[in-house]
Tab-separated table of C-alpha atoms in Angstrom:
chain	number	residue	atom	x	y	z
A	805	MET	CA	-5.369	-0.326	-17.397
A	806	GLU	CA	-3.642	-3.478	-16.208
A	807	THR	CA	-2.710	-4.347	-12.628
A	808	TYR	CA	0.998	-3.771	-13.200
A	809	GLU	CA	0.194	-0.256	-14.466
A	810	LEU	CA	-1.781	0.439	-11.267
A	811	GLU	CA	1.178	-0.787	-9.223
A	812	GLU	CA	3.561	1.512	-11.121
A	813	GLU	CA	1.186	4.451	-10.664
A	814	MET	CA	0.856	3.670	-6.970
A	815	PHE	CA	4.612	3.352	-6.385
A	816	SER	CA	5.217	6.658	-8.183
A	817	ALA	CA	2.567	8.397	-6.091
A	818	LEU	CA	4.008	7.012	-2.844
A	819	ALA	CA	7.625	7.742	-3.800
A	820	ASP	CA	6.783	11.269	-5.036
A	821	ASP	CA	4.892	12.268	-1.884
A	822	THR	CA	7.403	14.412	-0.005
A	823	GLN	CA	5.483	14.188	3.263
A	824	LEU	CA	5.456	10.373	3.198
A	825	ILE	CA	9.091	10.155	2.103
A	826	SER	CA	10.129	12.459	4.972
A	827	LEU	CA	8.598	9.944	7.421
A	828	LEU	CA	10.471	6.940	6.011
A	829	PRO	CA	14.094	6.524	7.147
A	830	SER	CA	15.387	5.477	3.714
A	831	GLY	CA	12.970	7.571	1.656
A	832	ALA	CA	11.596	5.742	-1.389
A	833	LYS	CA	13.927	2.828	-0.571
A	834	SER	CA	11.608	2.132	2.393
A	835	ILE	CA	8.786	1.248	-0.031
A	836	PHE	CA	8.803	-2.402	-1.072
A	837	HIS	CA	6.873	-4.440	-3.641
A	838	TYR	CA	5.464	-7.799	-2.414
A	839	VAL	CA	7.884	-8.358	0.461
A	840	ALA	CA	10.331	-6.403	2.598
A	841	PRO	CA	13.914	-7.645	2.865
A	842	ALA	CA	15.016	-9.511	5.995
A	843	THR	CA	16.376	-6.289	7.504
A	844	PHE	CA	15.143	-2.757	6.960
A	845	LYS	CA	14.646	0.473	8.884
A	846	TYR	CA	11.257	1.385	10.371
A	847	PRO	CA	8.710	2.521	9.412
A	848	ALA	CA	8.392	0.908	6.002
A	849	VAL	CA	5.645	0.397	3.414
A	850	VAL	CA	5.029	-2.879	1.561
A	851	TYR	CA	2.406	-3.178	-1.181
A	852	SER	CA	1.127	-5.989	-3.363
A	853	PRO	CA	-1.896	-6.819	-5.486
A	854	ILE	CA	-4.036	-9.504	-3.869
A	855	SER	CA	-6.810	-9.866	-6.447
A	856	ASP	CA	-7.810	-8.838	-9.940
A	857	VAL	CA	-11.419	-9.789	-10.650
A	858	PRO	CA	-13.299	-9.273	-13.935
A	859	THR	CA	-16.407	-7.169	-13.319
A	860	LEU	CA	-17.768	-6.531	-16.808
A	861	ASN	CA	-17.572	-8.683	-19.913
A	862	GLY	CA	-19.032	-8.144	-23.362
A	863	ASP	CA	-18.477	-9.444	-26.886
A	864	ASN	CA	-16.328	-12.269	-25.488
A	865	ARG	CA	-13.826	-9.945	-23.834
A	866	GLU	CA	-13.201	-8.348	-20.483
A	867	ILE	CA	-14.250	-4.702	-20.385
A	868	ALA	CA	-13.560	-3.841	-16.726
A	869	HIS	CA	-11.990	-5.384	-13.649
A	870	ARG	CA	-11.625	-4.658	-9.938
A	871	VAL	CA	-8.126	-4.692	-8.429
A	872	THR	CA	-7.406	-5.036	-4.719
A	873	ILE	CA	-4.054	-3.777	-3.455
A	874	ARG	CA	-2.858	-4.622	0.055
A	875	VAL	CA	-0.554	-2.136	1.803
A	876	HIS	CA	1.351	-2.895	5.003
A	877	VAL	CA	2.763	-0.014	7.025
A	878	ILE	CA	5.265	-1.573	9.420
A	879	THR	CA	7.105	-0.417	12.538
A	880	LYS	CA	8.840	-2.073	15.506
A	881	GLN	CA	6.590	-3.314	18.266
A	882	ASP	CA	8.794	-1.617	20.882
A	883	CYS	CA	9.158	1.682	19.019
A	884	THR	CA	9.684	5.027	20.700
A	885	LYS	CA	6.950	7.629	20.941
A	886	ALA	CA	8.547	9.582	18.043
A	887	GLU	CA	8.724	6.421	15.889
A	888	LEU	CA	5.097	5.636	16.691
A	889	GLU	CA	4.089	9.140	15.606
A	890	LYS	CA	5.928	8.715	12.275
A	891	PHE	CA	4.195	5.361	11.822
A	892	ARG	CA	0.764	6.906	12.410
A	893	GLU	CA	1.499	9.812	10.069
A	894	ALA	CA	2.745	7.382	7.397
A	895	CYS	CA	-0.518	5.418	7.702
A	896	GLY	CA	-2.532	8.598	7.167
A	897	ARG	CA	-0.403	9.641	4.173
A	898	VAL	CA	-0.796	6.207	2.555
A	899	LYS	CA	-4.591	6.398	2.928
A	900	ARG	CA	-4.730	9.902	1.411
A	901	ILE	CA	-2.467	8.939	-1.481
A	902	MET	CA	-4.500	5.843	-2.318
A	903	VAL	CA	-7.806	7.730	-2.180
A	904	GLY	CA	-6.235	10.388	-4.402
A	905	LEU	CA	-5.499	7.637	-6.952
A	906	GLY	CA	-9.167	6.628	-6.996
A	907	PHE	CA	-8.927	3.653	-4.651
A	908	HIS	CA	-11.473	2.941	-1.921
A	909	ARG	CA	-10.402	1.495	1.403
A	910	VAL	CA	-12.155	-1.804	2.090
A	911	GLN	CA	-10.647	-2.637	5.464
A	912	THR	CA	-7.787	-1.985	7.833
A	913	THR	CA	-6.374	-4.715	10.042
A	914	PRO	CA	-3.886	-4.196	12.886
A	915	PHE	CA	-1.362	-7.024	13.098
A	916	VAL	CA	1.590	-7.909	15.349
A	917	GLU	CA	4.189	-10.542	14.482
A	918	ASP	CA	7.870	-11.210	15.226
A	919	GLY	CA	8.368	-7.919	17.046
A	920	LYS	CA	6.710	-5.890	14.279
A	921	SER	CA	3.499	-3.882	14.519
A	922	MET	CA	1.646	-3.055	11.347
A	923	LEU	CA	-1.552	-1.770	9.887
A	924	ILE	CA	-2.685	-3.682	6.835
A	925	PHE	CA	-4.888	-1.745	4.408
A	926	ASP	CA	-6.904	-3.233	1.552
A	927	PHE	CA	-7.824	-0.800	-1.229
A	928	ILE	CA	-9.952	-1.540	-4.294
A	929	LYS	CA	-10.287	0.209	-7.623
A	930	GLY	CA	-12.414	-0.570	-10.644
A	931	VAL	CA	-10.661	-0.010	-13.966
A	932	ARG	CA	-11.316	-0.478	-17.657
A	933	SER	CA	-9.430	-3.297	-19.315
């Protein structure tokens, strides 16, 4: 399985999760690949691969690799209590979906920038090439 196939599988799982979609103001259109547009409604999810490392080689070819996907769940820094609750629920849904796809969470980092609050998750998965 290649990284782009993992990304497609991940997007489908996120977009097909009715609980997550109900928390996002624009449904699946609140899920972005690599970067969110300049303006969007909160909360939103942004995902991107950050590494793809060979882990097993044999007979002059790659047999397996480990892929790390970074997921940002973003909300406004000055959000209402209801918006904050949706943000927290969206974070939990993202974690459950990724674990359900066979990923393991490596770390979670809270981050604040330009009036946005976010949790940044790194998930890894080992796959056969």
